[in-house]
Short mmCIF file of C-alpha atoms and ligand atoms in Angstrom, two decimals:
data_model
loop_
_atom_site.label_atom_id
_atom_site.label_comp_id
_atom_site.label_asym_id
_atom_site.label_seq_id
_atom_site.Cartn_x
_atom_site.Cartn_y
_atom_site.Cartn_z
CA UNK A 224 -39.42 -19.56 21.55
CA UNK A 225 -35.65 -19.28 21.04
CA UNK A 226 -34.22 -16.33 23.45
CA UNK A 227 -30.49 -15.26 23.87
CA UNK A 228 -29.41 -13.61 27.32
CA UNK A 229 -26.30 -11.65 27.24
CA UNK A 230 -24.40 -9.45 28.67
CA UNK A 231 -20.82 -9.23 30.12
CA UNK A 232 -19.99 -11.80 33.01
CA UNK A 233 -21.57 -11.31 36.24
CA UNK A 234 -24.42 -9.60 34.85
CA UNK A 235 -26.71 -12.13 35.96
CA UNK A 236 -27.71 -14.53 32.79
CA UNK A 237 -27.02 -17.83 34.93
CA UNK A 238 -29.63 -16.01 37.84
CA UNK A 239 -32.33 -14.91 35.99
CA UNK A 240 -32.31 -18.06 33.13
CA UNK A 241 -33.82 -20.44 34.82
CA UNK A 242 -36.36 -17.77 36.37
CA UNK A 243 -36.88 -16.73 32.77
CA UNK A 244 -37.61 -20.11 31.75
CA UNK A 245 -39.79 -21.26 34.59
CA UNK A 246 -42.17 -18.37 33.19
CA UNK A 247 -42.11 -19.07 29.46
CA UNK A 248 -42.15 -22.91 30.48
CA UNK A 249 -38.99 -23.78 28.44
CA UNK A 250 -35.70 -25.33 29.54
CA UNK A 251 -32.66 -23.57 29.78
CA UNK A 252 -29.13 -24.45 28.10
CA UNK A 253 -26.23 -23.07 29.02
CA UNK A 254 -22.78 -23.77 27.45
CA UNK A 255 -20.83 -22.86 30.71
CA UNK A 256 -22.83 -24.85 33.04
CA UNK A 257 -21.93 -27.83 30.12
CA UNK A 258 -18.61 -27.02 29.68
CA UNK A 259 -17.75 -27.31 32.98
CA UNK A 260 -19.75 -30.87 33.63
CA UNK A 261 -17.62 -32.15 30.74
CA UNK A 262 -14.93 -30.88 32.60
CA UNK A 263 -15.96 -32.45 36.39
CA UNK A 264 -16.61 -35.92 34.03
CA UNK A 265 -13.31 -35.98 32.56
CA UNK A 266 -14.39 -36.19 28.90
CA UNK A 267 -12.11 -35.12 26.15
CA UNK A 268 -14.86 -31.88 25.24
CA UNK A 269 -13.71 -30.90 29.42
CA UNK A 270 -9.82 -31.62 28.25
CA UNK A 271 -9.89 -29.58 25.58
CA UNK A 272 -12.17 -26.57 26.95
CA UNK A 273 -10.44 -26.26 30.83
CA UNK A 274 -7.45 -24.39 30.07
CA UNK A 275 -9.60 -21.94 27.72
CA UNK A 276 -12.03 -21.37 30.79
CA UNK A 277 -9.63 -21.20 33.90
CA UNK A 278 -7.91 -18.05 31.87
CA UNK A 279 -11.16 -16.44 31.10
CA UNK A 280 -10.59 -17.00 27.30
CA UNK A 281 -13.70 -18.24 24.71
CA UNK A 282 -13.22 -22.24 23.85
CA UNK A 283 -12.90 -22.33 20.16
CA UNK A 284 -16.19 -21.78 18.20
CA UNK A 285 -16.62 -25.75 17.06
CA UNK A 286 -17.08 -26.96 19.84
CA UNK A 287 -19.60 -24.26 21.22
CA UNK A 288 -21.29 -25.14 17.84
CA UNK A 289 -21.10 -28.79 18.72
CA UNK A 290 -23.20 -28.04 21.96
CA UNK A 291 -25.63 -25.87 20.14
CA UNK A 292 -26.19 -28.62 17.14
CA UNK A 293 -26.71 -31.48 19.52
CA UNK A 294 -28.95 -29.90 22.41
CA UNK A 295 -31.51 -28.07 19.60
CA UNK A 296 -32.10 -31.27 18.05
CA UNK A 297 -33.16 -33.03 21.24
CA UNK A 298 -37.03 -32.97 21.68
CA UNK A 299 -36.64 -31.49 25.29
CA UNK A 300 -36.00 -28.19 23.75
CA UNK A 301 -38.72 -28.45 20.68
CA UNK A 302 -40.89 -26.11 21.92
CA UNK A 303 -38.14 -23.49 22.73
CA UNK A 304 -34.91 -22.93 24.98
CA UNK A 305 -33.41 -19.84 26.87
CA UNK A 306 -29.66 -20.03 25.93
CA UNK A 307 -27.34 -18.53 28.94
CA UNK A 308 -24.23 -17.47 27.62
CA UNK A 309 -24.14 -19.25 24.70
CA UNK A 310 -23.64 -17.02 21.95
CA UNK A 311 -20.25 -15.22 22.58
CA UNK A 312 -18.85 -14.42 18.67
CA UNK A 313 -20.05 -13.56 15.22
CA UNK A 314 -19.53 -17.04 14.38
CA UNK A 315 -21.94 -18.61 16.93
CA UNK A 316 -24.20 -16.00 16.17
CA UNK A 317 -24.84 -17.68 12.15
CA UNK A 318 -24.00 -20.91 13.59
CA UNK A 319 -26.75 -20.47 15.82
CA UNK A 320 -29.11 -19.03 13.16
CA UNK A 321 -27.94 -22.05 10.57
CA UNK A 322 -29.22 -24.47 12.91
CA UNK A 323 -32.02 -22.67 13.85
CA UNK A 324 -32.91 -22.23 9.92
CA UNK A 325 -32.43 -26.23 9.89
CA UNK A 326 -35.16 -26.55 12.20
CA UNK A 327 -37.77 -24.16 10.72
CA UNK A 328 -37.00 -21.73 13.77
CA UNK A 329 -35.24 -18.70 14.63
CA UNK A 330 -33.93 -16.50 17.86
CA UNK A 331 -36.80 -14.44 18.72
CA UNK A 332 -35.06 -11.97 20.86
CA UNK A 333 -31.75 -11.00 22.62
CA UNK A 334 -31.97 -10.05 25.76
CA UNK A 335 -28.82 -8.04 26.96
CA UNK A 336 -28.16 -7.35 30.65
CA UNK A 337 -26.42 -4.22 31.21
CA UNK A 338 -24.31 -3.70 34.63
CA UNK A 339 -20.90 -1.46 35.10
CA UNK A 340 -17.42 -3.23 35.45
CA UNK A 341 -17.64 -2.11 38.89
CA UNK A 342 -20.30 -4.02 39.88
CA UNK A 343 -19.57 -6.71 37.94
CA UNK A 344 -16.03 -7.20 39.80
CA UNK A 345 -17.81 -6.76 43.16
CA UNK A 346 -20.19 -9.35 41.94
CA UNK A 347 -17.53 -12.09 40.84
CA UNK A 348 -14.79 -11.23 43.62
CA UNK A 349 -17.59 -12.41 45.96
CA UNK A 350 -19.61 -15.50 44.21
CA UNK A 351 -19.43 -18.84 44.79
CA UNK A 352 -21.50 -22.08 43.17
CA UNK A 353 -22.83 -24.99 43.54
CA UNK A 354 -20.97 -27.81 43.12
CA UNK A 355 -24.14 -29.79 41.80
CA UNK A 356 -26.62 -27.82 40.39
CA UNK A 357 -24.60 -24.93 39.51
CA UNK A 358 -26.93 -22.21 41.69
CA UNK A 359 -24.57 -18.75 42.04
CA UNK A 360 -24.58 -16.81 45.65
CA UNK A 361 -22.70 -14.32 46.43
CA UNK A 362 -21.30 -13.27 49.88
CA UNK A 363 -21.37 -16.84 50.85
CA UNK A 364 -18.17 -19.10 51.70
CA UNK A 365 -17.02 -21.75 50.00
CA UNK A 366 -17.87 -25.28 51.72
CA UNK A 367 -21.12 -23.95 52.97
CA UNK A 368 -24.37 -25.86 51.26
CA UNK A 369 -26.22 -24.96 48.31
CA UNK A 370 -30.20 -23.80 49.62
CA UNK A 371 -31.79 -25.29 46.75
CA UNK A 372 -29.62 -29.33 46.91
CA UNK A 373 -27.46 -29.15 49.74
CA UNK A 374 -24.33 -29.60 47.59
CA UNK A 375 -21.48 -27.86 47.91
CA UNK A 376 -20.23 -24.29 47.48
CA UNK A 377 -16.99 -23.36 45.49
CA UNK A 378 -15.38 -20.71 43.96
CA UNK A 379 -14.76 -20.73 40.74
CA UNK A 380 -11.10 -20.89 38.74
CA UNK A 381 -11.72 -18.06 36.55
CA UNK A 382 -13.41 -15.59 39.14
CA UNK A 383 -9.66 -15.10 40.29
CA UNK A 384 -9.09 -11.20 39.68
CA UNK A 385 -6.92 -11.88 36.63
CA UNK A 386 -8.92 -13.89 34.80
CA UNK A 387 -12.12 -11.76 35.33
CA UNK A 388 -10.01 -8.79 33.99
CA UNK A 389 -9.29 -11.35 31.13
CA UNK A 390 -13.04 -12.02 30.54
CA UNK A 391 -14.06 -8.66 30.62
CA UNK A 392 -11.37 -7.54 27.93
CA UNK A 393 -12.28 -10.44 25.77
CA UNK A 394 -16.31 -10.00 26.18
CA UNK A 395 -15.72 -6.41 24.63
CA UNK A 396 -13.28 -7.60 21.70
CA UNK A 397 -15.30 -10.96 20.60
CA UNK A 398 -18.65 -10.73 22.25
CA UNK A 399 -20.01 -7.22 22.56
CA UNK A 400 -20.16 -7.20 18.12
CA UNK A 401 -22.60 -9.94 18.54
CA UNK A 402 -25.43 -7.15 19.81
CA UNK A 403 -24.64 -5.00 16.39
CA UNK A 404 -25.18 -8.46 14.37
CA UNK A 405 -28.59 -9.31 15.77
CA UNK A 406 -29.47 -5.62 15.32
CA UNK A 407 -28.09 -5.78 11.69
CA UNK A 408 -29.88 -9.13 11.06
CA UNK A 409 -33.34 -7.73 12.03
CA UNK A 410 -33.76 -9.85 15.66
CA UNK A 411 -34.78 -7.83 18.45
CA UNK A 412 -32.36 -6.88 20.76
CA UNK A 413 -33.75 -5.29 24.20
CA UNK A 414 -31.21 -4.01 27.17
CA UNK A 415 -32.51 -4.54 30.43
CA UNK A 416 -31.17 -2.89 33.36
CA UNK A 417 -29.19 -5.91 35.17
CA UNK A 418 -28.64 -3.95 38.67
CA UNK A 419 -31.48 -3.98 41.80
CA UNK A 420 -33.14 -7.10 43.35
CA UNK A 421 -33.17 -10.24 41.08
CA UNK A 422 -36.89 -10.49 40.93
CA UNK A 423 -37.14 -6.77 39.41
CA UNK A 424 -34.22 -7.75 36.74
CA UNK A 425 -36.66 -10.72 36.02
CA UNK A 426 -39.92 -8.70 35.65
CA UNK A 427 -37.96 -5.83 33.32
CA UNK A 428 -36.46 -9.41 31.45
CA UNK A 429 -40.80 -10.50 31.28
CA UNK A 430 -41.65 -7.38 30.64
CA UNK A 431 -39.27 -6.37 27.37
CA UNK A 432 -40.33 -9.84 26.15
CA UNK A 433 -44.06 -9.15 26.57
CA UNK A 434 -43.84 -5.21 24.52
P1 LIG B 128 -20.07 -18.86 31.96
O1 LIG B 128 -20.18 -19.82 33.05
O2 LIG B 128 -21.24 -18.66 31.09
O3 LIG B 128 -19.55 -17.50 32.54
P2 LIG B 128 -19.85 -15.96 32.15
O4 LIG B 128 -20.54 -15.63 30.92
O5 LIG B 128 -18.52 -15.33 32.30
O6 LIG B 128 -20.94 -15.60 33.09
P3 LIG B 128 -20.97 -15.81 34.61
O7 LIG B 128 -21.48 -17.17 34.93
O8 LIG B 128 -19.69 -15.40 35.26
O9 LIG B 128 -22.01 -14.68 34.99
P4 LIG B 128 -23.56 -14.59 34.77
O10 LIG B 128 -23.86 -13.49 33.82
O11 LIG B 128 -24.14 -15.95 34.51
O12 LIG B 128 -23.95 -14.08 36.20
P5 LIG B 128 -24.51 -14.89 37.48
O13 LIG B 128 -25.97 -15.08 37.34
O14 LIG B 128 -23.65 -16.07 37.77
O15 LIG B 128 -18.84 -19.26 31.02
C1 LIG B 128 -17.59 -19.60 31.60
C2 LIG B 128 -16.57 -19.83 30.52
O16 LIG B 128 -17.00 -20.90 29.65
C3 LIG B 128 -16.30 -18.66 29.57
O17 LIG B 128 -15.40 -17.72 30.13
C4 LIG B 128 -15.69 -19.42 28.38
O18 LIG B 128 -14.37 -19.82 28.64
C5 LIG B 128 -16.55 -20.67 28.31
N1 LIG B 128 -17.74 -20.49 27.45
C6 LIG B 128 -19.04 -20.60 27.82
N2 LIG B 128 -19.84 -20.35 26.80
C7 LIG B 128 -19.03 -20.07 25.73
C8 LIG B 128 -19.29 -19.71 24.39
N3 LIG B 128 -20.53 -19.56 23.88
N4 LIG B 128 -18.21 -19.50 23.58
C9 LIG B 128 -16.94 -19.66 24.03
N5 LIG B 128 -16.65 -19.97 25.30
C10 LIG B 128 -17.69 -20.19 26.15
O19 LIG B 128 -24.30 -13.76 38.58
C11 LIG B 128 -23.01 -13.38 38.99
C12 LIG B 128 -23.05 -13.09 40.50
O20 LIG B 128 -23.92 -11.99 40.72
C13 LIG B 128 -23.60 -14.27 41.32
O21 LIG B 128 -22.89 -14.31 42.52
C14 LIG B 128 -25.08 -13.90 41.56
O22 LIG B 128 -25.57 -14.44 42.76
C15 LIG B 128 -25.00 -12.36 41.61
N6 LIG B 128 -26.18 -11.70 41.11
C16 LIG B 128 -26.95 -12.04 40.04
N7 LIG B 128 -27.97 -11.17 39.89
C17 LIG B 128 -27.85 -10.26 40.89
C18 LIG B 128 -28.60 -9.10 41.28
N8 LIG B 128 -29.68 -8.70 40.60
N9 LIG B 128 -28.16 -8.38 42.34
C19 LIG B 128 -27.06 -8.77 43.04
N10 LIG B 128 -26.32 -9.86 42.75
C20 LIG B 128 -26.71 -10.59 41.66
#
């Protein structure tokens, strides 16, 4: 089972993935959670991506095609993956579906959280992270611990106000035609409502998958 969350950022794909995945008992892979290890570690993939990510801007569609190549090929992700944020352009969209076709498998749904820009500012202007696993709060301060590790909480570079203006102009130029493609190419494409508690977000997410 191969399912795409999307939506703008801030909607909530980093929240509900690994809630999703804990219920259909598959891992989770998300390109901006591996971006930004590569970054932490210093590798030349971090090098080349940070700039592109502290503005807000996509990192070029090789390497995000890299990332997809390499992690469906590993056996931890045989039986299926949730993929958080990981298909941003047309391009990754038939990458994606290439490699799939590769593999004998396919994306069996999109699922596209839908929020207002409002929120969504409200949302970033106030999150921070885990410096270790990654976990998103919001309303908490930096340097307070993670509930789940214990590691640290930061704010991130591109949740600046500029940059998520930046993100939200480029996630309706590059990203939003990626919902008409899927439609076009016959996968099904459900919109949940992304706003109310997170476990009601994750039931409508079960739920859509389940119809
Ligand atoms: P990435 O890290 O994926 O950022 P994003 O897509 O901009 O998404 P966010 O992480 O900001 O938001 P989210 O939808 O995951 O929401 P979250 O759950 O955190 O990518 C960063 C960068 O990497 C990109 O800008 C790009 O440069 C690069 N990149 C990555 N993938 C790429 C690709 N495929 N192609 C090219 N470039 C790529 O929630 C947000 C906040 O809301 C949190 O504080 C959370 O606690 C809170 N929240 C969540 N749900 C709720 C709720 N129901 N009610 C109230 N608050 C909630």
């Amino acid at each position: 089972m191969i399912i795409v969350l999307f939506g703008k950022p801030g909607a909530g794909k980093g929240t509900q993935a690994p809630l999703l995945a804990a219920a259909l008992g598959v891992p989770t892979l998300a390109t901006g959670d591996e971006l930004r290890a590569a970054i932490r570690n210093g590798t030349p993939l971090g090098l080349e991506a940070k700039s592109y990510m502290d503005r807000g801007d996509l990192v070029p569609d090789s390497v995000i095609l890299g990332i997809i190549k390499q992690a469906l090929a590993e056996p931890r992700n045989a039986a299926g993956v949730v993929l958080d944020g990981v298909v941003r352009t047309v391009p990754q969209a038939e990458g994606l579906a290439a490699a799939c076709a590769e593999l004998g498998t396919k994306v069996d749904a999109v699922l596209c959280f839908d929020i207002d820009d409002e929120e969504i500012v409200r949302r970033l202007a106030g999150r921070t992270v885990c410096e270790s696993c990654q976990s998103p709060y919001t309303g908490r301060e930096p340097g307070t611990a993670c509930d789940k590790d214990g590691g640290r909480l930061v704010r991130r570079k591109d949740d600046e106000p500029e940059a998520i203006r930046n993100r939200l102009e480029v996630y309706e130029r590059q990203t939003a035609p990626v919902l008409k493609w899927y439609r076009d190419h016959g996968t099904r494409v459900a919109v949940i409502e992304a706003v109310g508690s997170v476990q009601d977000v994750t039931a409508r997410a079960l739920g859509a998958l389940a119809s």
